[in-house]
Coordinates of C-alpha atoms in Angstrom, one line a residue:
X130 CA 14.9 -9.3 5.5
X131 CA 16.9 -7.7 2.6
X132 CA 20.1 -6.7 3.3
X133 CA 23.2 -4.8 2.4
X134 CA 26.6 -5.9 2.6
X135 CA 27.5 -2.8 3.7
X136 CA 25.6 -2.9 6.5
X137 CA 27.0 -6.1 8.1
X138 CA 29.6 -3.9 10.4
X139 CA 27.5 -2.3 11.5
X140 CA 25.7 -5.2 12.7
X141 CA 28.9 -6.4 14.3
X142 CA 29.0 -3.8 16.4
X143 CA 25.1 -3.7 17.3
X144 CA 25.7 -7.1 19.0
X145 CA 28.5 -7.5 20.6
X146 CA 28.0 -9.3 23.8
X147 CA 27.0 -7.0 26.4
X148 CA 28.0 -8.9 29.2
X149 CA 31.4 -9.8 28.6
X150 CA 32.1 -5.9 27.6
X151 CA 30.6 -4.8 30.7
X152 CA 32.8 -7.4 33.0
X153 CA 35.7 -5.7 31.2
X154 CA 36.7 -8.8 29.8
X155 CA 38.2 -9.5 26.2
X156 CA 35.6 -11.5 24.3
X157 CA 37.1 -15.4 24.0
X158 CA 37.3 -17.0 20.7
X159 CA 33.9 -18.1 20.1
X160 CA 33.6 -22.0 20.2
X161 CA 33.5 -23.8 16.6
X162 CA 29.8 -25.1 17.3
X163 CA 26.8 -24.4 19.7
X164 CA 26.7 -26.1 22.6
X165 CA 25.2 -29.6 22.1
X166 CA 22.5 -29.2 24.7
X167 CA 19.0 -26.8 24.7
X168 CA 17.9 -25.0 27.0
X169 CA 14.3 -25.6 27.9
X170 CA 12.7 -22.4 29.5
X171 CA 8.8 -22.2 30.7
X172 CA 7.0 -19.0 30.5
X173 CA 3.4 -17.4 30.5
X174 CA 2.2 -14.2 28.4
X175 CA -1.0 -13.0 28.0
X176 CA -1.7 -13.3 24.6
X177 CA -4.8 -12.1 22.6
X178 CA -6.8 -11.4 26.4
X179 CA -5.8 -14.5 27.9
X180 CA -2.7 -16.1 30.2
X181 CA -1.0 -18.4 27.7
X182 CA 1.6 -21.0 29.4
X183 CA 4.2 -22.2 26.8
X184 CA 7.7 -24.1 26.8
X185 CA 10.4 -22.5 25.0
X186 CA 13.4 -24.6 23.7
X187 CA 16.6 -22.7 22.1
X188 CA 18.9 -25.7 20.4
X189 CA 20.6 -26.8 17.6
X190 CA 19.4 -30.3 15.4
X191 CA 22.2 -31.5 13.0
X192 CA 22.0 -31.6 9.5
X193 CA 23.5 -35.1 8.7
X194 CA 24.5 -36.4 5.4
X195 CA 25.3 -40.1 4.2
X196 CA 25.9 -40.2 8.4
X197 CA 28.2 -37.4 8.7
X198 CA 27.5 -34.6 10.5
X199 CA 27.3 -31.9 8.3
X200 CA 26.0 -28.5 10.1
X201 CA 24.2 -27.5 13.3
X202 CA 21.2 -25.4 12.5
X203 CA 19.9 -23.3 15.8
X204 CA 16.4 -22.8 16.2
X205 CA 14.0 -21.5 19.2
X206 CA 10.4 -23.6 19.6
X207 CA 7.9 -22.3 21.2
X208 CA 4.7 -25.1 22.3
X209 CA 1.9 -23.8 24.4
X210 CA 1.3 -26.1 27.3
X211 CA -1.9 -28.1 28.8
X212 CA -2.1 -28.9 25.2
X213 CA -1.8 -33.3 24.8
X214 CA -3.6 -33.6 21.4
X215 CA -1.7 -32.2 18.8
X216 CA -4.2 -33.1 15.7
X217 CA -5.9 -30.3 16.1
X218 CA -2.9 -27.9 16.9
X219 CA -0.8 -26.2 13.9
X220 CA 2.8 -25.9 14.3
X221 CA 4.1 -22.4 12.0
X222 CA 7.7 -22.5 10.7
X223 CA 9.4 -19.2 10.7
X224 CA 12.2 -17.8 8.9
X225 CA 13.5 -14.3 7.7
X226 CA 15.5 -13.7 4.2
X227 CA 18.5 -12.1 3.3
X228 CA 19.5 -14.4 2.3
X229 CA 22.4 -14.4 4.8
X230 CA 19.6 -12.9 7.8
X231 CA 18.5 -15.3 10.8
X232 CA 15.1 -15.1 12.2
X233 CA 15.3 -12.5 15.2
X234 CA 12.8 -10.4 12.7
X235 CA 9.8 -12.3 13.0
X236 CA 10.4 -13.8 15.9
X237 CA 11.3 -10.8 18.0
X238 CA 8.7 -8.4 15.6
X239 CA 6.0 -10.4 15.1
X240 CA 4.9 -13.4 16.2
X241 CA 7.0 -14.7 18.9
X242 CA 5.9 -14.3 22.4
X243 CA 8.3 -11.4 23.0
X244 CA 8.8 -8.7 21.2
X245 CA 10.9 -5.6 20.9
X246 CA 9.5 -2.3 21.6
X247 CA 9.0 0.6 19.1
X248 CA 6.7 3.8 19.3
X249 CA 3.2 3.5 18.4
X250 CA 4.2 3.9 14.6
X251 CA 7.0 1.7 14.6
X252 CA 10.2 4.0 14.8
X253 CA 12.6 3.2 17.5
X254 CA 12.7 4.2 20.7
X255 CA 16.1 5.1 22.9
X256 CA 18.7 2.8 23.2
X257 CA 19.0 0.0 25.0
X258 CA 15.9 -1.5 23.5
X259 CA 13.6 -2.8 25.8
X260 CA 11.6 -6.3 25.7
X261 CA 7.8 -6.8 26.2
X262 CA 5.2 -9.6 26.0
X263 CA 3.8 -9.6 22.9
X264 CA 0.2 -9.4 23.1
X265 CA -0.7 -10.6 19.2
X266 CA 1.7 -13.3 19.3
X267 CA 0.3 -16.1 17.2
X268 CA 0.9 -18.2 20.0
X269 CA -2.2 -18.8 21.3
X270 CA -3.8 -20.5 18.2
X271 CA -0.3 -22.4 16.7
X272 CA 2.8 -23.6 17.9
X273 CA 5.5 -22.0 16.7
X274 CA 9.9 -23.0 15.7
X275 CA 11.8 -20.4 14.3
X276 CA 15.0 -21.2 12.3
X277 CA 18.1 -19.6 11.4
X278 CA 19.4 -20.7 8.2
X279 CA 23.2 -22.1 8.7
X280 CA 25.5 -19.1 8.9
X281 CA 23.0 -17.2 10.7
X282 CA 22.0 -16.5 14.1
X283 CA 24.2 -19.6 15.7
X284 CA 23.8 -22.0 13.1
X285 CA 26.9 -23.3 12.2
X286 CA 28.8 -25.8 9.5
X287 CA 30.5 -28.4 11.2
X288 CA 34.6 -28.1 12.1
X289 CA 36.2 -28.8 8.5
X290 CA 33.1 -28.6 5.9
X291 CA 32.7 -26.3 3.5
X292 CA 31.3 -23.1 4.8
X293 CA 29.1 -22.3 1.9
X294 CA 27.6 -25.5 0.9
X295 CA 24.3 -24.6 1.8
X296 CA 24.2 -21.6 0.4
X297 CA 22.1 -21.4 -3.0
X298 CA 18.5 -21.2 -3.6
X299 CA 17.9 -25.4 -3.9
X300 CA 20.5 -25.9 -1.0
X301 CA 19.3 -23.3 1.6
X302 CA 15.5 -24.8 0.5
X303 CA 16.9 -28.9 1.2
X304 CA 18.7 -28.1 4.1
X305 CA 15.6 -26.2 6.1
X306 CA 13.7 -28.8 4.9
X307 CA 15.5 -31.1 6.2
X308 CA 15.6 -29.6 9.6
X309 CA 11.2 -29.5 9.3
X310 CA 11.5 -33.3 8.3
X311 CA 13.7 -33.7 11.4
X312 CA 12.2 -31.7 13.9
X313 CA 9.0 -33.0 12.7
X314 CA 9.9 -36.3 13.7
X315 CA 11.4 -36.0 16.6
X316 CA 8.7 -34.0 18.3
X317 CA 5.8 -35.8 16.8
X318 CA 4.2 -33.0 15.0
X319 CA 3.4 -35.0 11.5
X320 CA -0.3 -35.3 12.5
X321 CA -0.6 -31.5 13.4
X322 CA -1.7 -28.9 10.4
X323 CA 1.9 -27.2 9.0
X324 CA 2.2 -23.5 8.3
X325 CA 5.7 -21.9 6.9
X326 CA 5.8 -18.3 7.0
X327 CA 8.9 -16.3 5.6
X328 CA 9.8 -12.8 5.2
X329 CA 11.1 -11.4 1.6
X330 CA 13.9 -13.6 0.7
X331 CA 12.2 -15.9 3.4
X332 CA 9.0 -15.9 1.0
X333 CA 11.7 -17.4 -1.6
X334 CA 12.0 -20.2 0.8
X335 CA 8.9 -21.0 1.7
X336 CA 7.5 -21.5 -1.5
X337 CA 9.8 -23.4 -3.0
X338 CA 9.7 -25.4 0.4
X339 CA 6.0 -26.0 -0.1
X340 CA 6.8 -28.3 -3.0
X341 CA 10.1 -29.6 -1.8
X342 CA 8.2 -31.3 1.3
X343 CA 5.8 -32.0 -0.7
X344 CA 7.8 -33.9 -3.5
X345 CA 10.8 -35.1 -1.1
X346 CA 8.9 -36.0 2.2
X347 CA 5.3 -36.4 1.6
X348 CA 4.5 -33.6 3.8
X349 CA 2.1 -31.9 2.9
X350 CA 1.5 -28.3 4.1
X351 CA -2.2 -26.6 4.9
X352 CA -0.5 -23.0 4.6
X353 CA 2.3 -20.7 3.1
X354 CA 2.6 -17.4 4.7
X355 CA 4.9 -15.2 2.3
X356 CA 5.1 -11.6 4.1
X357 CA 7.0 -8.7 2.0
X358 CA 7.3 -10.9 -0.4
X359 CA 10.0 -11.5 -3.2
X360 CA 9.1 -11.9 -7.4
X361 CA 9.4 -16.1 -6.7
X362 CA 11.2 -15.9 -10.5
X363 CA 8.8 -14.5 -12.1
X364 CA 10.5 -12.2 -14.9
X365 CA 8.3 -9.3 -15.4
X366 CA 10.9 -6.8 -17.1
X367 CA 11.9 -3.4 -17.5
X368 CA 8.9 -1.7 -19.0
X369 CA 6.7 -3.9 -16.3
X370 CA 8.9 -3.2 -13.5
X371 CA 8.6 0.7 -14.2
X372 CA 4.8 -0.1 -13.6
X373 CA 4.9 -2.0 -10.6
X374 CA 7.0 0.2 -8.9
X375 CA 4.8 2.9 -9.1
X376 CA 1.9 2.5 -6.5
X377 CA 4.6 2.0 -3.9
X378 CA 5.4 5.4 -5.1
X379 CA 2.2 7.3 -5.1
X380 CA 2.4 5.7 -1.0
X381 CA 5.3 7.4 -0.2
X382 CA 4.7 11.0 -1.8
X383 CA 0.6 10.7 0.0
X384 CA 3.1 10.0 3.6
X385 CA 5.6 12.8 2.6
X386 CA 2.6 15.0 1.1
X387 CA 4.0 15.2 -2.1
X388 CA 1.0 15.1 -3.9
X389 CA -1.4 17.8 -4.7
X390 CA -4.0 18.5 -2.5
X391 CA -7.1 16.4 -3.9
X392 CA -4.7 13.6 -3.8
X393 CA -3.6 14.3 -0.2
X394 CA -7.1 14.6 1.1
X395 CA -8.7 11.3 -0.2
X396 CA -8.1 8.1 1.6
X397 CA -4.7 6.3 0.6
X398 CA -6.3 3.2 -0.4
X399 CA -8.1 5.1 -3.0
X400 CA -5.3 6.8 -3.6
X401 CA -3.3 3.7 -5.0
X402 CA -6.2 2.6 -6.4
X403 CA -5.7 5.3 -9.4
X404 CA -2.4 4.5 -9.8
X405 CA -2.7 1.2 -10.0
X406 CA -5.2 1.2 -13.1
X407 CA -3.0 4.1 -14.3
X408 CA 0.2 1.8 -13.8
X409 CA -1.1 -1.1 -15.8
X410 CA -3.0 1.0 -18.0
X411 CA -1.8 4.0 -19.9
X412 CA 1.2 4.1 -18.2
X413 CA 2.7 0.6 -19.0
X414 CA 1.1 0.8 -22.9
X415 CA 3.2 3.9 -23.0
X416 CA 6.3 2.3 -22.1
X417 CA 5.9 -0.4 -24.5
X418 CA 5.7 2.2 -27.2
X419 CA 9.1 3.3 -26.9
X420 CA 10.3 6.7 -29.5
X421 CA 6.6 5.6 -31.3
X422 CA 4.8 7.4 -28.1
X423 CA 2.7 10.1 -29.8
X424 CA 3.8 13.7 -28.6
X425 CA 0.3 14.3 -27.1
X426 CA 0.0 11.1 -25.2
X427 CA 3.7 11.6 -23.9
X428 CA 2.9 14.8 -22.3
X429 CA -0.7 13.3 -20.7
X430 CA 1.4 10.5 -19.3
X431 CA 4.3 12.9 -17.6
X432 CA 1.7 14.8 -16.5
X433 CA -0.3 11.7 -14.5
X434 CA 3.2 10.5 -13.7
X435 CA 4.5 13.6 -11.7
X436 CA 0.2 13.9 -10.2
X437 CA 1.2 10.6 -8.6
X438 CA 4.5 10.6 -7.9
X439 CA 5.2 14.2 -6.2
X440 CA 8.3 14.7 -9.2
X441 CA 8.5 16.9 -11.2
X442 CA 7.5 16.8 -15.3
X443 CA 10.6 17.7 -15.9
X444 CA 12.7 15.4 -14.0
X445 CA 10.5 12.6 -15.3
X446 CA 10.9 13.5 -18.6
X447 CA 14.3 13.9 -18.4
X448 CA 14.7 10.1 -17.0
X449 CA 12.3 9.1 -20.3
X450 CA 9.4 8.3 -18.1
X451 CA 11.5 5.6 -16.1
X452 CA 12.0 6.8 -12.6
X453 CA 13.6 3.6 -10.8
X454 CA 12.7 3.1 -7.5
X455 CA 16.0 3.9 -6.3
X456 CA 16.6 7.1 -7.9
X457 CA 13.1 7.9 -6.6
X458 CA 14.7 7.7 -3.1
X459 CA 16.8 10.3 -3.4
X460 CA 14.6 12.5 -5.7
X461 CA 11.4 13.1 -3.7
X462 CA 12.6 14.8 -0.8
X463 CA 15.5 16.5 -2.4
X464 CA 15.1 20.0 -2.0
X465 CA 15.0 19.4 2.2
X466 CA 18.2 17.4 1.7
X467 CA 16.4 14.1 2.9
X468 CA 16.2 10.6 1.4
X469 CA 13.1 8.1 2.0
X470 CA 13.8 4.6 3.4
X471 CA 14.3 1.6 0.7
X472 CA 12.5 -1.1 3.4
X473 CA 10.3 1.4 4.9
X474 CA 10.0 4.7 3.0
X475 CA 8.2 6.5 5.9
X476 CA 12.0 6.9 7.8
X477 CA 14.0 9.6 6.4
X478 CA 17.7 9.8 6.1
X479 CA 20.4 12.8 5.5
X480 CA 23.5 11.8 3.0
X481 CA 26.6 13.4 3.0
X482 CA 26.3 14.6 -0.7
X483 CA 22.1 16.0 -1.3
X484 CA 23.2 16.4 -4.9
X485 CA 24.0 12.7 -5.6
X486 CA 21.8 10.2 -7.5
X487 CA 22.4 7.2 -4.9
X488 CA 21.6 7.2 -1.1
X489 CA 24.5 6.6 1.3
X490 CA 23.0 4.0 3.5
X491 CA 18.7 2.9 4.1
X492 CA 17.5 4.7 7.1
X493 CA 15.3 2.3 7.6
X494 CA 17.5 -0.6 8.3
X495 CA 19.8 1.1 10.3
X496 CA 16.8 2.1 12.4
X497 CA 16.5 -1.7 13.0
X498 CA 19.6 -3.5 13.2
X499 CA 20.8 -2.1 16.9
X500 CA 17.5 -2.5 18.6
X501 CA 16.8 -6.0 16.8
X502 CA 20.8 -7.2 17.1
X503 CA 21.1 -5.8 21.0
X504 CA 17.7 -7.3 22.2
X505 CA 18.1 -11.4 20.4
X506 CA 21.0 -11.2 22.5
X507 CA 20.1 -10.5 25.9
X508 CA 17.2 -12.2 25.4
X509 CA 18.5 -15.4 24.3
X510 CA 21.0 -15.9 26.9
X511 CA 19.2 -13.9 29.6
X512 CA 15.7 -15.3 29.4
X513 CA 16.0 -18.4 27.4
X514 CA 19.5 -19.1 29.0
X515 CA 21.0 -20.1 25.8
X516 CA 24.8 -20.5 26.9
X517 CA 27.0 -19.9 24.8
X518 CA 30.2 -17.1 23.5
X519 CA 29.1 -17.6 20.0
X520 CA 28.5 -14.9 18.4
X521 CA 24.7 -14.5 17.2
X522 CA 25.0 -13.3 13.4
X523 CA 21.9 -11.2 12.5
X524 CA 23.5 -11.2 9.1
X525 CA 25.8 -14.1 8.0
X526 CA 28.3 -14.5 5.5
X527 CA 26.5 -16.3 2.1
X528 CA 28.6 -15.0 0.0
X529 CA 28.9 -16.4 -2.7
X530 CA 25.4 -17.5 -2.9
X531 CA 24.0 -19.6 -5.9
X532 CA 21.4 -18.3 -8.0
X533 CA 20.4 -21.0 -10.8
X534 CA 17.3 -22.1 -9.2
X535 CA 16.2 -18.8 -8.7
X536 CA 13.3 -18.8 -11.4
X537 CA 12.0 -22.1 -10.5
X538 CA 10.5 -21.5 -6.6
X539 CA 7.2 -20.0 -8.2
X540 CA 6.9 -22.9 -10.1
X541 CA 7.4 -25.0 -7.0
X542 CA 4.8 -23.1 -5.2
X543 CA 1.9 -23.5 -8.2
X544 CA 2.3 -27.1 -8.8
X545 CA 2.6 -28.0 -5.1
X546 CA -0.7 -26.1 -5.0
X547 CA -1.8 -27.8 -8.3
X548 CA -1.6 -31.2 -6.3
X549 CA -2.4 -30.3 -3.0
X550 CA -5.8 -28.9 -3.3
X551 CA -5.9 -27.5 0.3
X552 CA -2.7 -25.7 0.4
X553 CA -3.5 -21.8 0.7
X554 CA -1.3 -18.6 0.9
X555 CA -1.3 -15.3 2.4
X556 CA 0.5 -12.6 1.4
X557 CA 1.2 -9.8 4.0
X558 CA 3.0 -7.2 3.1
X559 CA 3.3 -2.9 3.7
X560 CA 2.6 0.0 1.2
X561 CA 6.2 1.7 2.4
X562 CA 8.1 -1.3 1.3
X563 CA 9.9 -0.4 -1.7
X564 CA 12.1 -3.2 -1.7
X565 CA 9.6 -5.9 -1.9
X566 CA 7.0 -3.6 -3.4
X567 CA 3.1 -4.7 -2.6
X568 CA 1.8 -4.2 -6.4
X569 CA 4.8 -6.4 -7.5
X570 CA 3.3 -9.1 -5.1
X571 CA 0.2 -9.0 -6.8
X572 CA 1.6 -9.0 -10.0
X573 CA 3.6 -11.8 -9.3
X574 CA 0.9 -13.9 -8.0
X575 CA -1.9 -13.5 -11.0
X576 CA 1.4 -14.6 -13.1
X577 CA 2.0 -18.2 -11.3
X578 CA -1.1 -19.4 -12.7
X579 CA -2.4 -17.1 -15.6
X580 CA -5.5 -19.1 -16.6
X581 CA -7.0 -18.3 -12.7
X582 CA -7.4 -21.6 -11.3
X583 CA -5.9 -20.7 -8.3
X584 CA -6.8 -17.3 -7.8
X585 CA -9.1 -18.3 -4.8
X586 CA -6.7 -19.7 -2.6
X587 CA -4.6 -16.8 -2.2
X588 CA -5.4 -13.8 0.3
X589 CA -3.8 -10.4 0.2
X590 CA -3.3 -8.3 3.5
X591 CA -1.4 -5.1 3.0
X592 CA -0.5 -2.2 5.5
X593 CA 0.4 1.3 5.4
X594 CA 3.4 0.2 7.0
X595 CA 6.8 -0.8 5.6
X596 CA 8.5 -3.8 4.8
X597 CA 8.4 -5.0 8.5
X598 CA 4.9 -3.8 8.9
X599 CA 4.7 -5.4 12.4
X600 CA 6.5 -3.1 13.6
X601 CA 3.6 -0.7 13.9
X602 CA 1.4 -1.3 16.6
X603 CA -2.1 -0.7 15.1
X604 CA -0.4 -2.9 11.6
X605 CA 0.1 -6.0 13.9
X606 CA -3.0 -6.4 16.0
X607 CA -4.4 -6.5 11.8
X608 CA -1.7 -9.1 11.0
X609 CA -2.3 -11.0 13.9
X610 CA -6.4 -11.2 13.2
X611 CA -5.2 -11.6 9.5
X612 CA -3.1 -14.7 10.6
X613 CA -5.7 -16.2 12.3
X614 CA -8.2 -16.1 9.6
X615 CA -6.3 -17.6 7.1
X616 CA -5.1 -20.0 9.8
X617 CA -9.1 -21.1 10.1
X618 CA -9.6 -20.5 6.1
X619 CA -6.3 -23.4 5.7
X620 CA -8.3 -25.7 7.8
X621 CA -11.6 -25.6 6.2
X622 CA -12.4 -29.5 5.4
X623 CA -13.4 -28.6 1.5
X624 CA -10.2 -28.3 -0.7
X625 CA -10.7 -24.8 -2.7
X626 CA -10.4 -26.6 -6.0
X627 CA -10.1 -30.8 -6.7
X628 CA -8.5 -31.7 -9.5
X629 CA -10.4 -33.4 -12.0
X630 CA -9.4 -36.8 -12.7
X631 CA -10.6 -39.0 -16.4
X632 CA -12.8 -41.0 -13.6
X633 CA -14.6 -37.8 -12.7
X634 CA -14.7 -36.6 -15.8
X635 CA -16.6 -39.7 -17.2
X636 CA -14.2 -40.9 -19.5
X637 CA -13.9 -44.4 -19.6
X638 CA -10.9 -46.4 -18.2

């Protein structure tokens, strides 16, 4: 998940534990380190029509460095039962983003066993928030371990290291890996097929994982799952980030019927369809022009812009034909005094000032947090008898976090792909996102490999839905049969492309 400092006291309060508030009792000051031992739980859900038995584990492996302890990263496994070959049987690594956010998202959202419950659309229900199997768990066709990266959820440094050594885009990427390597080894899962799926910053993550097992460990992945997913430092720009953002705009005007009415009554796939072309068409050459945009042109352009955006020509003149995505929040709903969601632009929110030009906090994730932060901790204790008085932080503190191997995680993901001709990727992601905005993910992917040699092992899945599209009930029974197919596509025996080799190519030795 993407997250605002801001919202992280809020999050405080969401999950404070229950159970020693109800007893009356003053929390205790929480131990310096998770307990030592897991806890091994066994369970059944029926899971895509069938009874699926499973063990669940919730424990911490230590990051150790030159032989001295150096974290304890927390993690919950889930391994179907009855199952004694494991060849055959992929294991998924999941993770959210943040970065500074553990992995109750996924795991509680989407494809862990148990899930929390939202309406039929995916908007919250009363508090407290309930629990229920999860019917399109990916369960039933992988095993699954999700991990909290150290500062979140209970992952901890050890007593007397530096709290924020892990924290930068290389150091977060070698100490997950690290814990794959080790929980790898321990559980003898390097002959199964490996999966790592991550959400937003999560999708940073995983792809520069895909080539840091790769290059570090030998292991060698069948499948990157990147949902909502991040730019992977690929610059695209001003003028081209203008463009990007646009589709994700026509989305939300169609949902807030914005647009005129042949707009509104055509299919919103078709829809964004036209604004895509116009986004890297007319639109983006325009931008490029600068003060040398002809007169005539300019006024075609603000016209298309405000047909597919729900603004009006003059307030898109007035912002030179650059509406950010932000400002876009706040403008499209104006006159009823609403904004629209940054992670999921379907929610609407109410600021204190309607006049301003910046939202006071994201509906959206305030719409998730309590239900999310209250439910990872009854469930982890109650069910999974995980127990400890640590606190669980949903959103840790990875301040200051280290950028400088930000733009290399793309480049990570193409050559690990380059020599790995059976690794594939799947991109999931929602039309409502406008954080992690689904034309952007496109963009960024035909830009990893311009020339198009690996433009047939990637698969796009997108969802009117926002950037945690699971949370809608008819979006995850799609990502779920989604999942499965790339699972199957991943394991096809013939590697989408083989490199050629001199040899092959008949040169002579």
């Amino acid at each position: 998940m993407i997250g605002r400092t801001s919202l992280r006291a809020f999050a405080l309060v969401a999950i404070l534990p229950g159970v020693l508030l109800a007893q009356g009792r003053p929390a205790a000051d929480p131990p310096a380190v998770p307990p030592a031992e897991p806890s091994v739980t066994h369970h059944t859900a029926r899971i895509g029509g069938q009874a699926v038995s499973y063990t669940a584990t919730a424990g911490t492996l230590p990051i150790v460095e030159d032989g001295d302890t150096m974290a304890f990263m927390f993690y919950v496994a889930y391994i179907r039962d009855g199952i004694e070959d494991k060849s055959d049987r992929p294991i998924f690594f999941s993770f959210n983003g943040g970065p500074g956010t553990a992995s109750l998202w996924m795991h509680m959202g989407y494809t862990g066993p148990r899930r929390v419950v939202y309406d039929e659309e995916g908007f919250p229900l009363r508090p407290p928030a309930r629990i229920e199997d999860n019917p399109y768990s990916i369960l039933d066709v992988a095993d699954i371990v999700y991990i909290d990266p150290i500062a979140t959820g209970f992952s901890r440094m050890a007593p007397g290291k530096d709290e924020h050594k892990y924290h930068g885009v290389m150091e977060d990427i070698a100490s997950v890996g690290e814990f794959i390597r080790l929980y790898t080894t321990q559980h003898d899962r390097w002959g199964s097929p490996k999966f790592v799926i991550g959400e937003s910053y999560g999708t940073t993550r995983a792809s520069g994982l895909a080539g840091y097992l790769q290059s570090e460990y030998q292991m060698y992945l069948n499948g990157v799952i990147l949902v909502s997913m991040t730019e992977l430092g690929v610059d695209r720009g001003d003028d081209v980030s203008y463009a990007t953002a646009l589709p994700h705009m026509t989305a939300t005007a169609w949902y807030h019927h914005q647009l005129p009415a042949d707009l509104q009554a055509r299919p919103l796939e078709e829809v964004l369809a036209e604004s895509e072309a116009f986004a890297l068409g007319d639109y983006l050459l325009a931008l490029a022009k600068g003060h040398d945009l002809p007169e005539t042109e300019k006024a075609e352009v603000i016209r298309q812009l405000a047909r597919l955006t729900g603004l009006s020509p003059e307030y898109i003149e007035s912002a030179n034909l650059r509406v950010s995505v932000g400002r876009f929040r706040k403008e499209l709903l104006r006159d009823q005094r609403l904004t629209v969601g940054r992670l999921d632009s379907r929610y609407t929110g109410v600021d204190q000032d309607a006049a301003g030009e910046s939202y006071d906090h994201d509906p959206a994730m305030v719409s998730w947090n309590g239900p999310f932060g209250a439910a990872v901790n009854q469930y982890l204790r109650e069910e999974l008898g995980y127990d400890t008085d640590l606190q669980y932080n949903v959103w840790g503190d990875v301040r200051p976090w280290n950028r400088e191997a930000r733009t290399t995680v793309g480049e990570m993901l193409r050559s690990a792909m380059t020599e790995n001709p059976y690794l594939k990727v799947l991109i999931q992601g929602g039309y409502y996102d406008g954080a992690t905005t689904y034309f952007d993910a496109k963009y960024t992917i035909a830009h990893l490999q311009p020339g198009g040699e690996l433009r047939d092992r990637f698969r796009f899945a997108f969802y009117p839905s926002g950037h945690m599209m699971y949370l809608r009930k008819e979006d995850l029974a799609r990502a779920k049969q989604d999942l499965v197919a790339f699972v199957r596509w991943a394991l096809e025996a013939t590697p989408q492309a083989r490199p050629v080799t001199t040899a092959a190519a008949g040169a002579q030795p």
